[in-house]
Coordinates of N, CA and C in Angstrom, one line a residue:
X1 N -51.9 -5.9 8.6 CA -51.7 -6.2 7.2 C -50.3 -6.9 7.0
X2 N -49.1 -6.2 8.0 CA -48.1 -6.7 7.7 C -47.9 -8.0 7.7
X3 N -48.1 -8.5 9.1 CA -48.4 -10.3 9.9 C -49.0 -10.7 9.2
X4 N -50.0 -10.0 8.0 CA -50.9 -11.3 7.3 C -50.4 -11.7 6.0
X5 N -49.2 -10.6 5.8 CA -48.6 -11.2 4.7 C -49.5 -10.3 3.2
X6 N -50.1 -9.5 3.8 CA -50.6 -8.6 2.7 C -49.6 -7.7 2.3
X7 N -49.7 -6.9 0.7 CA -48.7 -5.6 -0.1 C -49.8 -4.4 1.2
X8 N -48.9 -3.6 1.3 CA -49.6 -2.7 1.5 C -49.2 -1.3 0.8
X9 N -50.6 -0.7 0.2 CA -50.0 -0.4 -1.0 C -51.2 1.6 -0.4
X10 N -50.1 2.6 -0.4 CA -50.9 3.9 -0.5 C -51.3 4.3 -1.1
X11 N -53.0 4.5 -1.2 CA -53.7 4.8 -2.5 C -54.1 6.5 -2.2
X12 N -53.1 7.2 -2.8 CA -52.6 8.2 -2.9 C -53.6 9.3 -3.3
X13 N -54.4 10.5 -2.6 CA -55.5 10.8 -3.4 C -55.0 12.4 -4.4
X14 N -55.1 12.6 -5.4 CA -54.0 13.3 -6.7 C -55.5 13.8 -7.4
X15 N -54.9 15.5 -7.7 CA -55.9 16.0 -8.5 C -56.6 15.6 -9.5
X16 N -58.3 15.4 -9.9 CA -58.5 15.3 -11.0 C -59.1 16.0 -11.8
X17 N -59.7 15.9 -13.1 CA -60.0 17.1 -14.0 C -61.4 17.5 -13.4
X18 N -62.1 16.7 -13.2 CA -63.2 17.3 -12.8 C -63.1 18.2 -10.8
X19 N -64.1 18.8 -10.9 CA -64.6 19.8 -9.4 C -64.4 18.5 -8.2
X20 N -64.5 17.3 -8.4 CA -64.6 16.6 -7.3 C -63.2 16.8 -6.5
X21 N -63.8 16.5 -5.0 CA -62.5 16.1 -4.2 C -61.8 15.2 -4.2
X22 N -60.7 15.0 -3.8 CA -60.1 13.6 -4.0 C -59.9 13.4 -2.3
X23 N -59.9 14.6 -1.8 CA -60.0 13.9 -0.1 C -58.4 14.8 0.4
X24 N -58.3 14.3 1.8 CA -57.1 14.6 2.4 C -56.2 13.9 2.1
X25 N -55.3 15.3 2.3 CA -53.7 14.6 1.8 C -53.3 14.6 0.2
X26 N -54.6 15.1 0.0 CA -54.1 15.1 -1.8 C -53.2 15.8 -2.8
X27 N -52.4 16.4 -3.7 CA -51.2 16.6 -4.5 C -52.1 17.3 -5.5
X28 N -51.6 18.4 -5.7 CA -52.5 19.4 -6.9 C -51.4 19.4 -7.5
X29 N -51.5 19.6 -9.1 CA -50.4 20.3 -9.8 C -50.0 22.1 -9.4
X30 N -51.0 22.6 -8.6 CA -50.4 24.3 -8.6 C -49.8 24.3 -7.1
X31 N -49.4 23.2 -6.1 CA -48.5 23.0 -4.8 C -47.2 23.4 -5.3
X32 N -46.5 23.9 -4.9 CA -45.2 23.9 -5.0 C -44.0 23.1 -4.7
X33 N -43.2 22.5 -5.1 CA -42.1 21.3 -5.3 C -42.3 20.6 -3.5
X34 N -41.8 21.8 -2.9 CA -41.5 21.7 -1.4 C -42.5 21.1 -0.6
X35 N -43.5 21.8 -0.8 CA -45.0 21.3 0.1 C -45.6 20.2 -0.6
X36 N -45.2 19.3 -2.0 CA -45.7 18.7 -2.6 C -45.5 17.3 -2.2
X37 N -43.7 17.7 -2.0 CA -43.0 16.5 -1.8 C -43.1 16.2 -0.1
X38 N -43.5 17.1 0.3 CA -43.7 17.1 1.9 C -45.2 16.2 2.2
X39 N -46.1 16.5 1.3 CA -47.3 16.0 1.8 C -47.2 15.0 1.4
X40 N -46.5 13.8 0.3 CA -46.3 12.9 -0.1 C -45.6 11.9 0.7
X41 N -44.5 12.4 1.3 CA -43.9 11.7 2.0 C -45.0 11.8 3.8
X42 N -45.4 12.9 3.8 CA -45.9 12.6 5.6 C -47.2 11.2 5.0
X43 N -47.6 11.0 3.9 CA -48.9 10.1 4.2 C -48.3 8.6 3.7
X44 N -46.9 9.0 3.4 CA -46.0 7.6 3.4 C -45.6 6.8 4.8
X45 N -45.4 8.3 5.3 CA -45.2 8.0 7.0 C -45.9 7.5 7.4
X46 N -47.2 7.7 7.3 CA -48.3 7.1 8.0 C -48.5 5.7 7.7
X47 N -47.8 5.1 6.8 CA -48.0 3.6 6.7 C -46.3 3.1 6.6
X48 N -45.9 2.3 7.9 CA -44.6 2.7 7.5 C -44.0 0.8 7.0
X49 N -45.2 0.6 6.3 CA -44.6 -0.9 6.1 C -45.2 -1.1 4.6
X50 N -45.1 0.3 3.7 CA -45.7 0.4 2.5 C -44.6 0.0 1.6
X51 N -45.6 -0.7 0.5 CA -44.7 -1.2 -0.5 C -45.1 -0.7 -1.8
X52 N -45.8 0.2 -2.1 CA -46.5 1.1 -3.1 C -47.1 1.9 -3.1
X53 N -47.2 2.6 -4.2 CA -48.2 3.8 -4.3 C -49.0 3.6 -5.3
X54 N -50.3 3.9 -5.2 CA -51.2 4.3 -6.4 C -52.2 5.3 -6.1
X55 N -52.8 5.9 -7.6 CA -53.6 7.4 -7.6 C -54.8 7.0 -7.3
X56 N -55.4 8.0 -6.4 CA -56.9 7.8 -6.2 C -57.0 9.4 -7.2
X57 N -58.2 8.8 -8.2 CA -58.7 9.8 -8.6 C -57.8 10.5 -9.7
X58 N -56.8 11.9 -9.6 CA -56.0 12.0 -10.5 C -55.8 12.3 -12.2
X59 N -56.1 12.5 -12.4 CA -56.5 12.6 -13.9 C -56.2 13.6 -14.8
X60 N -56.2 14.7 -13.5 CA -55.4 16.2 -14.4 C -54.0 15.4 -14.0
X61 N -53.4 15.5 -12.5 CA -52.2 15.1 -11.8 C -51.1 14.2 -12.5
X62 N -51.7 13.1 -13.0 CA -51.0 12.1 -13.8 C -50.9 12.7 -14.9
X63 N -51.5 13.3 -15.5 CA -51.0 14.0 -16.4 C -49.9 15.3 -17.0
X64 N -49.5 15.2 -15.5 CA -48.2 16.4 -15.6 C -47.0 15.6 -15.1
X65 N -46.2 15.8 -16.4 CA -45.0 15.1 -16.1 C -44.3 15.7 -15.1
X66 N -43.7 16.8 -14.8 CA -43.2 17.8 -13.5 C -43.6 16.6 -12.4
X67 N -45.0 17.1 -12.4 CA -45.4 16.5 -10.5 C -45.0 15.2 -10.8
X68 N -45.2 14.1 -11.9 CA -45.2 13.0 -11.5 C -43.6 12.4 -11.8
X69 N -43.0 13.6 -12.1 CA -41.0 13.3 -12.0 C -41.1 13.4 -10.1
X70 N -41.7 14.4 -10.0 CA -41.6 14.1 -7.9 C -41.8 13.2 -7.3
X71 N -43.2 12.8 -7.8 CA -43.3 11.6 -7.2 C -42.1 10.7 -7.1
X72 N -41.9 10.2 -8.3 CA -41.7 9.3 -9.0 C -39.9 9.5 -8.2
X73 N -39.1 11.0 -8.2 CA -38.2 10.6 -7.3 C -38.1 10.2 -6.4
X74 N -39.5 10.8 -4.8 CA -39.4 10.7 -4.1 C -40.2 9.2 -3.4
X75 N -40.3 8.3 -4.4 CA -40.6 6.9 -4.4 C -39.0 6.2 -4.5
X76 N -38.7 6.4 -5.3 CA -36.9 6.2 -5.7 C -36.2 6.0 -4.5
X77 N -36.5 7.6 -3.8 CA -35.5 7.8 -2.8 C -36.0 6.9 -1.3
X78 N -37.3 6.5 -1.8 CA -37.9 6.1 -0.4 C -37.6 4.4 -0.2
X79 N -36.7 3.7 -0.6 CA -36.9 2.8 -0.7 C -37.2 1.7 -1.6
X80 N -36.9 2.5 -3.0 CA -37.6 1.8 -4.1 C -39.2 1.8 -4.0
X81 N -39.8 2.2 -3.4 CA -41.3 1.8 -3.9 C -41.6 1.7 -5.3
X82 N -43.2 1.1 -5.4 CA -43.2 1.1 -6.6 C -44.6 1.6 -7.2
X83 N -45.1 1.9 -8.4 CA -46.0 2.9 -8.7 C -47.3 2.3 -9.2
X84 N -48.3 2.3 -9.1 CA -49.7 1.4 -9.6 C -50.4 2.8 -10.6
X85 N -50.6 2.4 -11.8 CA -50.9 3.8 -12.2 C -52.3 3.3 -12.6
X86 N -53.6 3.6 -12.1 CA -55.1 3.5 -11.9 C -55.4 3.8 -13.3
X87 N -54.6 4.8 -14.0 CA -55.0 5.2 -15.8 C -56.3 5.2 -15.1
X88 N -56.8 6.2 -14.6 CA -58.0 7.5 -14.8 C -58.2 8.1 -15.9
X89 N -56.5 8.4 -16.5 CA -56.9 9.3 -18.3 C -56.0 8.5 -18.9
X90 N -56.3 8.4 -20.4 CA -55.2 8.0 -21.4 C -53.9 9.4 -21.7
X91 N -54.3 10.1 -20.8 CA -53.1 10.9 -21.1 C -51.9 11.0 -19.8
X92 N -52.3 9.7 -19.0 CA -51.3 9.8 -18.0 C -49.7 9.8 -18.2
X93 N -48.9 10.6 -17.5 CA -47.6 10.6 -17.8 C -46.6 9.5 -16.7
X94 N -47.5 8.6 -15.9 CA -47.1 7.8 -15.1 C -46.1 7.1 -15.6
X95 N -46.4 6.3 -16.2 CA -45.2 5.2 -16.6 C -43.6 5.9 -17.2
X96 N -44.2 7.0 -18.0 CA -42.7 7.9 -19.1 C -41.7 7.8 -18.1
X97 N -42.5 8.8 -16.5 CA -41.9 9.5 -15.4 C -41.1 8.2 -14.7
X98 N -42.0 7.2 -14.6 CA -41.4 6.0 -14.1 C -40.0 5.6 -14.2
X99 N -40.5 5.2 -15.6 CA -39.1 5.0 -16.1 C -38.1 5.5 -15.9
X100 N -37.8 6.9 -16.4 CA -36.6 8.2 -16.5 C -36.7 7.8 -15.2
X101 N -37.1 7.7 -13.7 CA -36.5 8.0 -12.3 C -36.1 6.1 -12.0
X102 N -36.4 5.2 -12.7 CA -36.1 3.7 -12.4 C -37.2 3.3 -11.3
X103 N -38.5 4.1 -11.4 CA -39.6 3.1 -10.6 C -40.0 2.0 -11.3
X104 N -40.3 1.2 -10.2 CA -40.9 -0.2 -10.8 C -42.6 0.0 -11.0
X105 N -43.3 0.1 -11.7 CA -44.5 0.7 -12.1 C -45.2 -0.7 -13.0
X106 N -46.6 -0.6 -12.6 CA -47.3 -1.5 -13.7 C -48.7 -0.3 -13.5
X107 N -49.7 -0.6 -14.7 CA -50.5 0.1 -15.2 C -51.7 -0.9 -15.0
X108 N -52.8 0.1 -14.8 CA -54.0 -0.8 -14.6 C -54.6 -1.3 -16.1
X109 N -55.2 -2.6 -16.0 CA -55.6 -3.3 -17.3 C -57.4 -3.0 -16.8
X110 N -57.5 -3.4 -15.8 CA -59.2 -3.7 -15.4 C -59.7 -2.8 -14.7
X111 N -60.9 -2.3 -14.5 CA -61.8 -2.0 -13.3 C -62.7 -3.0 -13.0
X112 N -62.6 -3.6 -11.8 CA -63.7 -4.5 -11.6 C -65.4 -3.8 -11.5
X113 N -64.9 -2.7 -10.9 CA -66.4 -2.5 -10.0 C -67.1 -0.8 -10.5
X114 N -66.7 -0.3 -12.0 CA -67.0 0.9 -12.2 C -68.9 1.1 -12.1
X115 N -69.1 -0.2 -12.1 CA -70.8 -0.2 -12.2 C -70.7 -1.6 -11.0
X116 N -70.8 -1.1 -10.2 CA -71.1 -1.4 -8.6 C -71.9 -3.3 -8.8
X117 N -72.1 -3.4 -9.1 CA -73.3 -5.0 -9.2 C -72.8 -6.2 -9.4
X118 N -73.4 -6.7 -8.7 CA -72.1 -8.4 -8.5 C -72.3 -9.0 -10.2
X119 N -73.3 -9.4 -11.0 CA -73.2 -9.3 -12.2 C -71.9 -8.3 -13.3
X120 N -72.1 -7.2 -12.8 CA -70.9 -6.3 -14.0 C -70.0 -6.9 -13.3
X121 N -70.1 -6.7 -11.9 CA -67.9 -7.2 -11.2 C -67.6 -8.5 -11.9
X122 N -68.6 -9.7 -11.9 CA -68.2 -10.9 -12.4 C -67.5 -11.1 -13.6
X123 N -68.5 -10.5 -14.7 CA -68.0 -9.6 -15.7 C -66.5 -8.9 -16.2
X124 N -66.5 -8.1 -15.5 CA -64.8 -8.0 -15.4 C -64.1 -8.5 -15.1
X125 N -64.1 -9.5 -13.9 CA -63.3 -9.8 -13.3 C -63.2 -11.2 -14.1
X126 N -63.6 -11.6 -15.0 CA -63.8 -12.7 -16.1 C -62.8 -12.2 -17.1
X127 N -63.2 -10.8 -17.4 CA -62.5 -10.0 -18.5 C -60.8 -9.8 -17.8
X128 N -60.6 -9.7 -16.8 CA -59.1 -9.9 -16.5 C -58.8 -11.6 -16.6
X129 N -59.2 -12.4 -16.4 CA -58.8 -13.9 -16.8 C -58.8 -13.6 -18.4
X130 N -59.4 -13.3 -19.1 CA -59.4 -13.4 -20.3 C -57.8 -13.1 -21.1
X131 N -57.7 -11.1 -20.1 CA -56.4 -10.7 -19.9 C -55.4 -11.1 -19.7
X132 N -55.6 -11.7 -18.9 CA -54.1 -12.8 -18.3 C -53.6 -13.9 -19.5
X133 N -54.7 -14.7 -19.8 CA -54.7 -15.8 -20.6 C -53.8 -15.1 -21.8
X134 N -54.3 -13.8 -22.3 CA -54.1 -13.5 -23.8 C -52.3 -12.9 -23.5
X135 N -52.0 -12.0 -22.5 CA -50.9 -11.4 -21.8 C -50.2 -11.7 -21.4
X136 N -50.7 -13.0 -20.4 CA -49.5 -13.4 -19.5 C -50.2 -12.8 -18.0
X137 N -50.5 -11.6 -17.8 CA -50.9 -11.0 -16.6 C -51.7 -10.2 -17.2
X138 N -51.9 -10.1 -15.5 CA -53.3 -8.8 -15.5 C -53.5 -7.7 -14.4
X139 N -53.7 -6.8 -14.4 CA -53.8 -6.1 -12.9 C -55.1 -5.3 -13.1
X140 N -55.9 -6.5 -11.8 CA -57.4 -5.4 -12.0 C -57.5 -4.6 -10.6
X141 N -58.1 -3.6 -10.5 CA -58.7 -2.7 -9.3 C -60.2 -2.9 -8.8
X142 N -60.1 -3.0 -7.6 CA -61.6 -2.7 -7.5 C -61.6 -1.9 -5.5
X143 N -62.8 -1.6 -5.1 CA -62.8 -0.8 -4.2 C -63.8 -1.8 -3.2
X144 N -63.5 -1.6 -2.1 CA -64.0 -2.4 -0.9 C -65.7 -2.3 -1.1
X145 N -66.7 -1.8 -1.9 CA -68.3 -2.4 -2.0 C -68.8 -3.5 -1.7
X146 N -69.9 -4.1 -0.9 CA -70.2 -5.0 -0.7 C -70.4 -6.2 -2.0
X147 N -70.9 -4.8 -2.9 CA -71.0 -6.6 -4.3 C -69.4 -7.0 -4.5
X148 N -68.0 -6.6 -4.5 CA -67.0 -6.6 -4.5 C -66.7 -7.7 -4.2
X149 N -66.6 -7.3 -2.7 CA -65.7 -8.0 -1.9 C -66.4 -9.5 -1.9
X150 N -67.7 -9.7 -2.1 CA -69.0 -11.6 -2.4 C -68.7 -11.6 -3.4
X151 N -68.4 -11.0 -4.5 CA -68.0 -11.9 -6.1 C -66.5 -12.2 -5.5
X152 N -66.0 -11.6 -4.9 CA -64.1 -11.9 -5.0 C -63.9 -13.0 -4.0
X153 N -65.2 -13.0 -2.9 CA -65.0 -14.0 -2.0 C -65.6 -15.3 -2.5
X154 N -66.2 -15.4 -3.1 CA -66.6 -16.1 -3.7 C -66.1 -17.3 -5.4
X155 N -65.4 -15.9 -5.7 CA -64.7 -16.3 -7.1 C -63.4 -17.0 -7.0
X156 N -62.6 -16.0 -6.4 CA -61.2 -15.9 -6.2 C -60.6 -17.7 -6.0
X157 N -61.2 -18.3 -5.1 CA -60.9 -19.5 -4.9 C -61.1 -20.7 -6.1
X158 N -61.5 -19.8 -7.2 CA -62.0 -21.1 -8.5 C -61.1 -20.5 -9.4
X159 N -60.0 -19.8 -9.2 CA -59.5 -18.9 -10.3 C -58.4 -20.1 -10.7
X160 N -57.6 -20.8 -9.7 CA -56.6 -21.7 -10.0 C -57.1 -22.7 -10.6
X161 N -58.5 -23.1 -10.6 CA -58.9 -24.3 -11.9 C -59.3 -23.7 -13.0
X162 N -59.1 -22.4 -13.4 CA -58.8 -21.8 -14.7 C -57.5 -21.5 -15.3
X163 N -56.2 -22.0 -14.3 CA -55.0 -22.0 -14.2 C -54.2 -20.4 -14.3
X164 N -55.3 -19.9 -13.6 CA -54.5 -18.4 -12.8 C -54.2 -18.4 -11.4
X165 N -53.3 -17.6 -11.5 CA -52.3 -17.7 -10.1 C -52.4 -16.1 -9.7
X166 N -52.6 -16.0 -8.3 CA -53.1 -14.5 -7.8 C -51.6 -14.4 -7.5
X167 N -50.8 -13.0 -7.9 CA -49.8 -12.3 -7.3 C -49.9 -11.2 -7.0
X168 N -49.0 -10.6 -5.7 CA -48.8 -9.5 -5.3 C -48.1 -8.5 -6.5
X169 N -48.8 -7.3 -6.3 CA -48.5 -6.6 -7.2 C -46.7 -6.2 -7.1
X170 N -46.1 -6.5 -6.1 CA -44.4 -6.2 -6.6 C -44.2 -7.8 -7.3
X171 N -44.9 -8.7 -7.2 CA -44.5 -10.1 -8.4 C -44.8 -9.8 -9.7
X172 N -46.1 -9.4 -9.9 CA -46.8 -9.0 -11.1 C -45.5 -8.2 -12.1
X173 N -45.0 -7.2 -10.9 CA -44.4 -6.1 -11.7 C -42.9 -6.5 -12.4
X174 N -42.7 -7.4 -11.1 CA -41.0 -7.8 -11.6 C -41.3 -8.9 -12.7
X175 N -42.5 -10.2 -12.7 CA -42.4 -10.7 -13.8 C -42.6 -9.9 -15.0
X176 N -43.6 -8.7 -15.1 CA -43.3 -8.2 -16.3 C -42.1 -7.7 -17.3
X177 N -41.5 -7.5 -15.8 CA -40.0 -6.5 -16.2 C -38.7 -7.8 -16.7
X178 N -39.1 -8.8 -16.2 CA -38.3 -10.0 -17.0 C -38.8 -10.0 -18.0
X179 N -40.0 -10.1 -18.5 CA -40.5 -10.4 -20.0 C -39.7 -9.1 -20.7
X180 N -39.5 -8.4 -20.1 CA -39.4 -7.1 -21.3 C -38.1 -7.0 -21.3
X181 N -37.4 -7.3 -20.3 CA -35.7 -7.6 -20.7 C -35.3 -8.9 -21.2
X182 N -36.6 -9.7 -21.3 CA -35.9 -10.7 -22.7 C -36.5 -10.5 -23.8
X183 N -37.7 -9.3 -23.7 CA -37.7 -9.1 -25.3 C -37.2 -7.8 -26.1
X184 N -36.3 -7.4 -24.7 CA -35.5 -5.8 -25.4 C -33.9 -6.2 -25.2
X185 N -33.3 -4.9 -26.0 CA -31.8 -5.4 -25.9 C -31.9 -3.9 -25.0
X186 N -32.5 -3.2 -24.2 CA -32.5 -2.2 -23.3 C -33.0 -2.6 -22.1
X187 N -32.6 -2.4 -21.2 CA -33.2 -2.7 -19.9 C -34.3 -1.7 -19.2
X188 N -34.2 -0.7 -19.9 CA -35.0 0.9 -19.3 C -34.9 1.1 -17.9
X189 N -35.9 1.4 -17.7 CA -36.0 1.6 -15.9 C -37.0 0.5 -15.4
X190 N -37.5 -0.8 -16.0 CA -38.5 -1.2 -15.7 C -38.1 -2.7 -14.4
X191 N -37.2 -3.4 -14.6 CA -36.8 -4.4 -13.4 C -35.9 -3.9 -12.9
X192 N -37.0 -4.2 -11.4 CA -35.1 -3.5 -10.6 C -34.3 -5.1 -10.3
X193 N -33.6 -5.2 -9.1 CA -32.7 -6.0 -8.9 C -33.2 -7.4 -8.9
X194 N -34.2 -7.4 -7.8 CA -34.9 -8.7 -7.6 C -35.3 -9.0 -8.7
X195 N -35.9 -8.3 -9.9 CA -36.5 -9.0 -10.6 C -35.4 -9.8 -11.8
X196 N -34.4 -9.4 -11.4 CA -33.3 -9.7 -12.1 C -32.8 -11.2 -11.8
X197 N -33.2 -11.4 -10.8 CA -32.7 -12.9 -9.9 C -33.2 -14.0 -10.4
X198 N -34.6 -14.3 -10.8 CA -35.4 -15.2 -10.9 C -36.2 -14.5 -12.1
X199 N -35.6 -15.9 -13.3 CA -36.7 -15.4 -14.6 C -37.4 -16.6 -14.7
X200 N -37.7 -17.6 -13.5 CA -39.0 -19.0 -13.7 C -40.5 -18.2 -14.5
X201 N -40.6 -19.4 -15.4 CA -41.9 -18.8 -15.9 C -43.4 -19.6 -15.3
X202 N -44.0 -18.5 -14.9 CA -45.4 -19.1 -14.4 C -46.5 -19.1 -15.5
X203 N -47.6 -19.4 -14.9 CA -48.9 -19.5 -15.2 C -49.5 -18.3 -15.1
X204 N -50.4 -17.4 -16.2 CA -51.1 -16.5 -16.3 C -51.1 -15.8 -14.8
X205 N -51.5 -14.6 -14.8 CA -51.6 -14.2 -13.2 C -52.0 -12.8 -13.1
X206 N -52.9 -12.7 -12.0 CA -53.4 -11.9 -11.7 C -53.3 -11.5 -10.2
X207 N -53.7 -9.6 -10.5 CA -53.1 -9.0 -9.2 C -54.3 -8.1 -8.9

């Protein structure tokens, strides 16, 4: 992924409210600080040319500000990474936590693929151009399924004669964080340095 010039981004698997598992490696809110921040960082290890984090699953997790002040330092401390918050619930505490520790964080706008069928993906993935257009950007998710990956191989290449432009989700993030420090007289936690460098304005975009 590195050589190909892809984000590579850990999609982190974090308690949710329901009985399901979220898999190995996963972060409960009742872990303790030590073992929490321990298991976070060994599955960071394991990708060591990571440029993000996002929740698999999650839903109670994101919703506790405590755990997600940990994360959210031990992203800080790693490098800057930066945070994709999936918004599983509207009661996520992702972004608050973000900010207060200076992660670079964007929030999911779309699901492409919550109903699996090359018809719904199309569908949404129409509905993030819509997003972009009205926004400026857009950040949709979807999961490796075969109807997926034929709408996106197939789509993705017509998106620029709609005049959207695909960016990596650390572009996506720092353009946002320029818009928002020219429409605040506060900088928050939301651009870090780089995005500070370059405020060229693009064409709609999607991540």
């Amino acid at each position: 992924l590195r050589n190909s010039l892809q984000e590579v981004i850990l999609h982190q698997p974090m308690e949710p409210f329901s009985a399901l598992d979220p898999g190995p490696g996963a972060l409960y809110h009742t872990t303790g600080r030590a073992e929490f921040v321990a298991i976070l960082k060994e599955n960071l290890q394991r990708l060591p040319h990571v440029s993000g984090v996002s929740n698999h699953m999650g839903s109670m997790l994101t919703s506790q500000a405590l755990q997600m002040g940990w994360i959210m330092e031990a992203l800080h401390g790693n490098g800057d990474l930066f945070f994709v918050d999936s918004r599983t619930d509207h009661r996520s505490k992702a972004e608050l936590t973000a900010l207060e520790y200076r992660v670079p964080i964007a929030r999911r706008d779309i699901f492409l693929d919550n109903e699996p069928t090359e018809e719904a993906i199309s569908e949404q993935l129409q509905e993030a151009v819509k997003k972009a257009r009205e926004s400026g950007t857009a950040l949709a998710i979807g999961h490796p399924y075969r109807a997926t990956i034929r709408v996106l191989a197939e789509q993705l290449p017509l998106l620029q004669e709609q005049g959207i432009t695909l960016v990596s989700v650390a572009e996506l993030i720092n353009y946002r964080g320029q818009r928002f420090v020219a429409n605040s007289n506060s900088v928050g936690g939301f651009p870090d340095k780089a995005s500070r460098r370059n405020r060229a304005t693009r064409p709609p975009s999607i991540n």
